[in-house]
Amino acid sequence: MRAGALVAAITLLAAGCNGNNNKQNSLHPDGPAAHKILNLFTPFFWIAVVIGIGVLVATIILPLRFRRREGNENPKQVHGNSTLEITWTIIPVLILAVMAIFTVPTIFQLAKTPKGPNVIHVDVMAHQWWWEYKYPKENIYTANELHIPINRPVVLSMTSDNVIHDFWVPELSGKKDVVPGQTNVEVIQAEKPGTYLGQCAEYCGLSHADMRLRVIAQTQADYDTWVQTQQAPPSAADLAEFKKLGTEYSCTTCHMFQGVSKAEVGPNLTHLADREIFAGGKYDLTFDNLWKWVLNAPSRKPNQCPRLPQPDPCKVGMPSMEKTFGMSAGQAQDIAHFLLTLH
């Protein structure tokens, strides 16, 4: 039993030390906010290490030094020693006061909302279990992948249409709760091009672990190209094909498709093929992953939440098209082929 607990503890410790490979490492900041947080965290961490070692040493040495000895069964008592009691009360207060001197200004700096023409604004909606991004100025609606230009502040105005979530991209900024009925603001900024991974950091139901996200930081030229691509309307042939899918499988009931549907229950599919991931970031956007998802999404990602305040059992994700509409694997593959042409 003890050996098993030890093995489990070592395994968990090893998993926790895998930060460099999971690309969600707050110790490798690539944005101003993440740098501020790390600069605040690092000295406090070492102070805590010194205090922790001091406490550990004291718990070993003091019992040995003041243990019961022959002829001295009642070691010297310190109860009522005003000097000692005042000392070990004042020291923690002074430590916390010093920490507050550095912490409070950092909190206010992180809470500042930048303004001006250089700022990118994005509205973030947390669904169960995926992220929706709206660029109001650019009139772009997309999901799970947030594109930003490097060296420009991006103001995220975030809310939720269900339960509390938490938006966290460790290498760009700290955590920010995403609360129903309330708009919380977070500012992120990337210093160099790259893909930064993130995750919902507040337990939000059955597929919480599969509510992932990624921020794709691009040069200004690449970002402008992406914006133009997302603003381009679909072709007449794509419009006709999606209308057909809406008639046969009710896709337009949930999914937005420019020129056909404005529904926002599921992700906007107008430029789906430009993304790298889908299903809340759980799957890479490949043909095999996509047609299996189209055929029977609940078998690929749990989407029921009987404990949440919706009708029991609530269903918050895409239904099984196989069970609902009798879709075959071949039909699902045809739809996946079509969706992967939507650039």
Coordinates of C-alpha atoms in Angstrom, one line a residue:
M1 CA 0.0 0.0 0.0
R2 CA 2.8 2.4 1.0
A3 CA 4.8 1.4 -2.0
G4 CA 1.9 2.1 -4.3
A5 CA 1.3 5.5 -2.8
L6 CA 5.0 6.3 -3.2
V7 CA 5.0 5.2 -6.9
A8 CA 1.8 7.3 -7.4
A9 CA 3.4 10.4 -5.8
I10 CA 6.6 10.0 -7.9
T11 CA 4.5 9.6 -11.0
L12 CA 2.5 12.8 -10.3
L13 CA 5.7 14.7 -9.5
A14 CA 7.3 13.6 -12.7
A15 CA 4.2 14.6 -14.6
G16 CA 4.2 18.0 -13.0
C17 CA 7.8 18.5 -14.1
N18 CA 6.9 18.0 -17.8
G19 CA 6.3 21.7 -18.3
N20 CA 8.7 22.2 -21.2
N21 CA 7.0 19.7 -23.4
N22 CA 3.3 20.6 -22.9
K23 CA 3.9 24.1 -24.2
Q24 CA 1.9 25.6 -21.3
N25 CA 4.8 26.8 -19.2
S26 CA 4.4 30.0 -17.2
L27 CA 8.2 29.9 -16.5
H28 CA 8.8 30.6 -20.2
P29 CA 6.9 33.9 -20.7
D30 CA 6.5 35.4 -24.2
G31 CA 4.3 38.4 -23.4
P32 CA 4.5 41.5 -21.1
A33 CA 1.8 40.3 -18.7
A34 CA 3.4 36.8 -18.4
H35 CA 6.8 38.5 -17.7
K36 CA 5.3 40.7 -15.0
I37 CA 3.7 37.6 -13.3
L38 CA 7.0 35.6 -13.4
N39 CA 9.0 38.6 -12.1
L40 CA 6.6 38.7 -9.2
F41 CA 6.5 35.0 -8.7
T42 CA 10.3 34.2 -8.7
P43 CA 11.5 36.2 -5.7
F44 CA 8.4 35.1 -3.7
F45 CA 9.2 31.5 -4.6
W46 CA 12.7 31.7 -3.2
I47 CA 11.5 33.5 -0.1
A48 CA 9.0 30.7 0.4
V49 CA 11.8 28.1 -0.1
V50 CA 14.0 29.8 2.6
I51 CA 11.1 29.9 5.0
G52 CA 10.1 26.4 4.2
I53 CA 13.6 25.1 4.9
G54 CA 13.8 27.1 8.1
V55 CA 10.6 25.6 9.3
L56 CA 11.7 22.1 8.4
V57 CA 15.0 22.5 10.1
A58 CA 13.3 23.9 13.2
T59 CA 10.9 21.0 13.4
I60 CA 13.8 18.7 13.5
I61 CA 16.3 20.5 15.7
L62 CA 14.0 22.0 18.3
P63 CA 12.3 18.8 19.5
L64 CA 15.7 17.2 19.8
R65 CA 17.2 20.1 21.7
F66 CA 14.3 20.5 24.1
R67 CA 13.4 16.9 24.5
R68 CA 12.8 15.3 27.9
R69 CA 16.1 14.4 29.6
E70 CA 16.9 12.5 32.7
G71 CA 16.5 14.8 35.6
N72 CA 14.8 17.4 33.5
E73 CA 11.4 16.1 32.6
N74 CA 9.9 19.6 32.2
P75 CA 12.0 21.5 29.7
K76 CA 12.0 25.3 29.8
Q77 CA 8.5 26.6 28.9
V78 CA 8.0 29.6 26.5
H79 CA 4.3 30.1 27.2
G80 CA 3.9 33.7 28.3
N81 CA 7.2 34.9 26.8
S82 CA 6.1 38.2 25.3
T83 CA 9.3 38.8 23.4
L84 CA 9.0 35.5 21.5
E85 CA 5.3 35.8 20.8
I86 CA 5.6 39.3 19.5
T87 CA 8.6 38.3 17.4
W88 CA 6.9 35.4 15.6
T89 CA 3.9 37.5 15.1
I90 CA 5.7 40.6 13.6
I91 CA 8.0 38.7 11.3
P92 CA 5.1 37.1 9.2
V93 CA 3.3 40.5 9.1
L94 CA 6.5 42.2 7.8
I95 CA 7.0 39.5 5.2
L96 CA 3.4 39.8 3.9
A97 CA 3.7 43.6 4.0
V98 CA 6.8 43.6 1.8
M99 CA 5.1 41.1 -0.6
A100 CA 2.1 43.4 -0.8
I101 CA 4.3 46.4 -1.8
F102 CA 5.3 44.5 -4.9
T103 CA 2.0 42.6 -5.5
V104 CA -0.6 45.4 -5.4
P105 CA 1.1 47.6 -8.1
T106 CA 1.4 44.5 -10.4
I107 CA -2.3 43.7 -10.0
F108 CA -3.2 47.3 -11.0
Q109 CA -0.7 47.2 -14.0
L110 CA -2.2 43.9 -15.2
A111 CA -5.8 45.3 -14.8
K112 CA -5.1 48.3 -17.1
T113 CA -6.9 48.2 -20.4
P114 CA -4.8 49.7 -23.3
K115 CA -6.5 52.0 -25.7
G116 CA -5.7 53.4 -29.2
P117 CA -5.6 52.3 -32.8
N118 CA -2.9 49.7 -32.1
V119 CA -5.2 47.6 -29.9
I120 CA -7.0 44.5 -31.2
H121 CA -10.4 43.8 -29.5
V122 CA -11.8 40.3 -29.4
D123 CA -15.1 39.2 -27.7
V124 CA -14.7 35.7 -26.2
M125 CA -17.6 33.5 -25.4
A126 CA -17.0 30.3 -23.4
H127 CA -19.3 27.5 -24.4
Q128 CA -19.5 23.9 -23.2
W129 CA -16.8 22.9 -24.2
W130 CA -15.2 25.2 -26.8
W131 CA -14.2 28.9 -27.2
E132 CA -15.8 31.3 -29.6
Y133 CA -13.9 34.4 -30.8
K134 CA -15.5 37.5 -32.4
Y135 CA -13.5 40.3 -33.8
P136 CA -16.1 43.1 -33.9
K137 CA -14.1 45.6 -36.0
E138 CA -13.1 43.0 -38.5
N139 CA -16.5 41.2 -38.4
I140 CA -14.8 37.8 -38.0
Y141 CA -16.3 34.8 -36.1
T142 CA -14.1 31.8 -35.4
A143 CA -13.5 29.1 -32.8
N144 CA -10.8 27.7 -30.5
E145 CA -7.9 29.3 -32.4
L146 CA -7.3 32.9 -31.6
H147 CA -5.1 34.7 -34.2
I148 CA -3.3 37.8 -33.0
P149 CA -0.5 40.0 -34.4
I150 CA 2.7 40.1 -32.5
N151 CA 3.7 43.2 -30.5
R152 CA 0.2 44.5 -30.3
P153 CA -2.0 44.4 -27.2
V154 CA -5.1 42.3 -27.6
V155 CA -8.0 43.1 -25.3
L156 CA -10.2 40.0 -24.6
S157 CA -13.8 40.8 -23.4
M158 CA -14.9 37.5 -22.0
T159 CA -18.2 36.0 -20.8
S160 CA -19.9 32.6 -20.7
D161 CA -23.3 31.3 -21.8
N162 CA -23.3 28.5 -19.2
V163 CA -21.1 28.0 -16.2
I164 CA -17.9 29.6 -14.9
H165 CA -14.8 28.9 -17.1
D166 CA -11.2 30.2 -16.9
F167 CA -9.2 31.4 -19.8
W168 CA -5.5 30.7 -19.4
V169 CA -2.6 30.8 -21.8
P170 CA 0.4 30.5 -19.4
E171 CA 3.1 31.8 -21.7
L172 CA 1.1 35.0 -22.5
S173 CA -0.8 35.9 -19.3
G174 CA -2.4 34.8 -16.1
K175 CA -5.7 33.1 -15.5
K176 CA -9.0 35.0 -15.8
D177 CA -12.4 33.7 -14.8
V178 CA -15.1 33.7 -17.5
V179 CA -18.4 34.2 -15.8
P180 CA -22.0 34.1 -17.0
G181 CA -23.7 37.4 -17.1
Q182 CA -20.5 39.3 -16.5
T183 CA -17.8 40.6 -18.8
N184 CA -14.2 40.2 -17.6
V185 CA -11.3 41.7 -19.5
E186 CA -7.8 40.3 -20.0
V187 CA -5.0 41.7 -22.1
I188 CA -2.6 39.4 -23.9
Q189 CA 0.3 40.2 -26.1
A190 CA 2.9 38.0 -27.9
E191 CA 6.5 39.0 -28.5
K192 CA 7.2 36.6 -31.3
P193 CA 5.3 34.4 -33.8
G194 CA 4.3 31.0 -32.7
T195 CA 1.5 28.9 -31.3
Y196 CA 0.7 29.2 -27.6
L197 CA -1.4 26.6 -26.0
G198 CA -4.0 27.2 -23.3
Q199 CA -6.7 25.5 -21.4
C200 CA -9.9 26.2 -19.4
A201 CA -8.5 26.3 -15.9
E202 CA -11.9 26.1 -14.0
Y203 CA -13.7 22.8 -13.8
C204 CA -16.7 23.3 -15.9
G205 CA -18.3 19.8 -16.4
L206 CA -17.8 16.5 -18.1
S207 CA -15.4 17.6 -20.9
H208 CA -13.6 20.3 -19.0
A209 CA -10.2 18.6 -19.8
D210 CA -11.1 18.8 -23.5
M211 CA -11.8 22.6 -23.5
R212 CA -8.5 23.6 -24.9
L213 CA -7.4 26.6 -26.9
R214 CA -4.5 28.0 -28.8
V215 CA -3.3 31.5 -29.6
I216 CA -1.6 31.8 -33.0
A217 CA 0.7 34.8 -33.0
Q218 CA 1.7 36.1 -36.4
T219 CA 3.6 38.9 -38.0
Q220 CA 1.5 41.8 -39.0
A221 CA 1.6 40.8 -42.7
D222 CA 0.5 37.2 -41.9
Y223 CA -2.2 38.4 -39.6
D224 CA -3.6 40.8 -42.2
T225 CA -3.6 37.9 -44.7
W226 CA -5.6 35.8 -42.2
V227 CA -8.1 38.6 -41.7
Q228 CA -8.7 39.0 -45.4
T229 CA -9.1 35.2 -45.7
Q230 CA -11.7 35.1 -42.9
Q231 CA -13.6 38.0 -44.4
A232 CA -13.9 36.5 -47.8
P233 CA -17.5 35.2 -48.6
P234 CA -18.0 31.6 -49.5
S235 CA -18.5 30.6 -53.1
A236 CA -21.9 30.0 -54.6
A237 CA -21.2 26.3 -54.8
D238 CA -20.3 26.2 -51.1
L239 CA -23.4 28.1 -50.2
A240 CA -25.5 25.7 -52.1
E241 CA -23.9 22.7 -50.6
F242 CA -24.2 24.0 -47.0
K243 CA -27.9 24.8 -47.6
K244 CA -28.3 21.2 -48.7
L245 CA -26.7 20.0 -45.5
G246 CA -29.0 22.2 -43.6
T247 CA -32.0 20.7 -45.2
E248 CA -30.9 17.1 -44.8
Y249 CA -29.2 17.2 -41.4
S250 CA -30.3 20.5 -39.8
C251 CA -26.7 21.8 -39.7
T252 CA -28.0 25.4 -40.0
T253 CA -29.9 25.0 -36.7
C254 CA -26.6 25.2 -34.7
H255 CA -23.8 26.3 -37.0
M256 CA -23.1 29.7 -38.5
F257 CA -22.3 29.7 -42.2
Q258 CA -21.8 33.1 -43.8
G259 CA -24.8 33.8 -46.2
V260 CA -26.8 30.8 -45.0
S261 CA -27.1 30.7 -41.2
K262 CA -26.4 33.0 -38.2
A263 CA -26.8 30.3 -35.6
E264 CA -24.2 30.4 -32.8
V265 CA -24.9 27.2 -30.9
G266 CA -21.9 25.5 -32.6
P267 CA -18.7 26.9 -34.2
N268 CA -18.8 29.0 -37.4
L269 CA -18.0 26.6 -40.2
T270 CA -17.5 29.1 -43.0
H271 CA -13.7 28.8 -43.0
L272 CA -13.3 25.6 -41.0
A273 CA -10.5 24.3 -43.2
D274 CA -8.2 27.2 -42.1
R275 CA -8.1 25.8 -38.6
E276 CA -5.7 23.2 -37.2
I277 CA -7.9 21.8 -34.5
F278 CA -11.6 21.3 -33.8
A279 CA -13.9 19.9 -31.0
G280 CA -12.6 22.4 -28.4
G281 CA -9.1 21.6 -29.4
K282 CA -9.3 17.9 -28.7
Y283 CA -8.6 16.8 -32.3
D284 CA -6.4 17.9 -35.1
L285 CA -8.4 18.8 -38.2
T286 CA -7.8 15.7 -40.3
F287 CA -10.1 13.8 -42.5
D288 CA -10.3 10.8 -40.3
N289 CA -11.0 12.8 -37.2
L290 CA -13.5 14.9 -38.9
W291 CA -15.7 12.3 -40.5
K292 CA -15.8 10.2 -37.4
W293 CA -16.8 13.4 -35.5
V294 CA -19.6 14.2 -38.0
L295 CA -20.9 10.7 -37.8
N296 CA -21.0 10.3 -34.0
A297 CA -19.6 13.3 -32.0
P298 CA -20.8 12.1 -28.6
S299 CA -18.6 9.0 -29.0
R300 CA -15.6 11.2 -29.6
K301 CA -16.1 13.7 -26.8
P302 CA -18.6 13.4 -23.8
N303 CA -21.2 16.1 -24.0
Q304 CA -23.8 15.3 -21.4
C305 CA -24.0 17.2 -18.1
P306 CA -26.8 15.8 -15.9
R307 CA -25.7 17.7 -12.8
L308 CA -25.9 21.1 -14.5
P309 CA -29.1 23.2 -14.3
Q310 CA -30.4 22.1 -17.7
P311 CA -33.0 19.5 -18.5
D312 CA -31.7 16.2 -17.4
P313 CA -29.9 14.7 -19.2
C314 CA -28.8 17.9 -20.9
K315 CA -26.9 17.7 -24.2
V316 CA -24.7 20.6 -25.0
G317 CA -22.7 19.3 -27.9
M318 CA -23.2 18.0 -31.4
P319 CA -25.7 15.0 -31.5
S320 CA -24.9 11.6 -33.1
M321 CA -25.9 12.1 -36.7
E322 CA -25.8 8.3 -37.1
K323 CA -28.5 7.8 -34.5
T324 CA -30.5 11.0 -35.2
F325 CA -30.6 11.0 -39.0
G326 CA -29.4 7.5 -39.9
M327 CA -26.2 8.9 -41.5
S328 CA -23.8 6.3 -42.9
A329 CA -20.0 6.4 -42.7
G330 CA -19.9 7.2 -46.4
Q331 CA -22.2 10.2 -46.0
A332 CA -20.1 11.4 -43.1
Q333 CA -17.0 11.1 -45.2
D334 CA -18.6 13.1 -48.0
I335 CA -19.4 15.9 -45.6
A336 CA -15.9 15.8 -44.2
H337 CA -14.5 16.1 -47.7
F338 CA -16.7 19.2 -48.3
L339 CA -15.8 20.8 -44.9
L340 CA -12.1 20.4 -45.6
T341 CA -12.4 22.5 -48.7
L342 CA -13.8 25.5 -46.8
H343 CA -10.9 28.0 -46.8

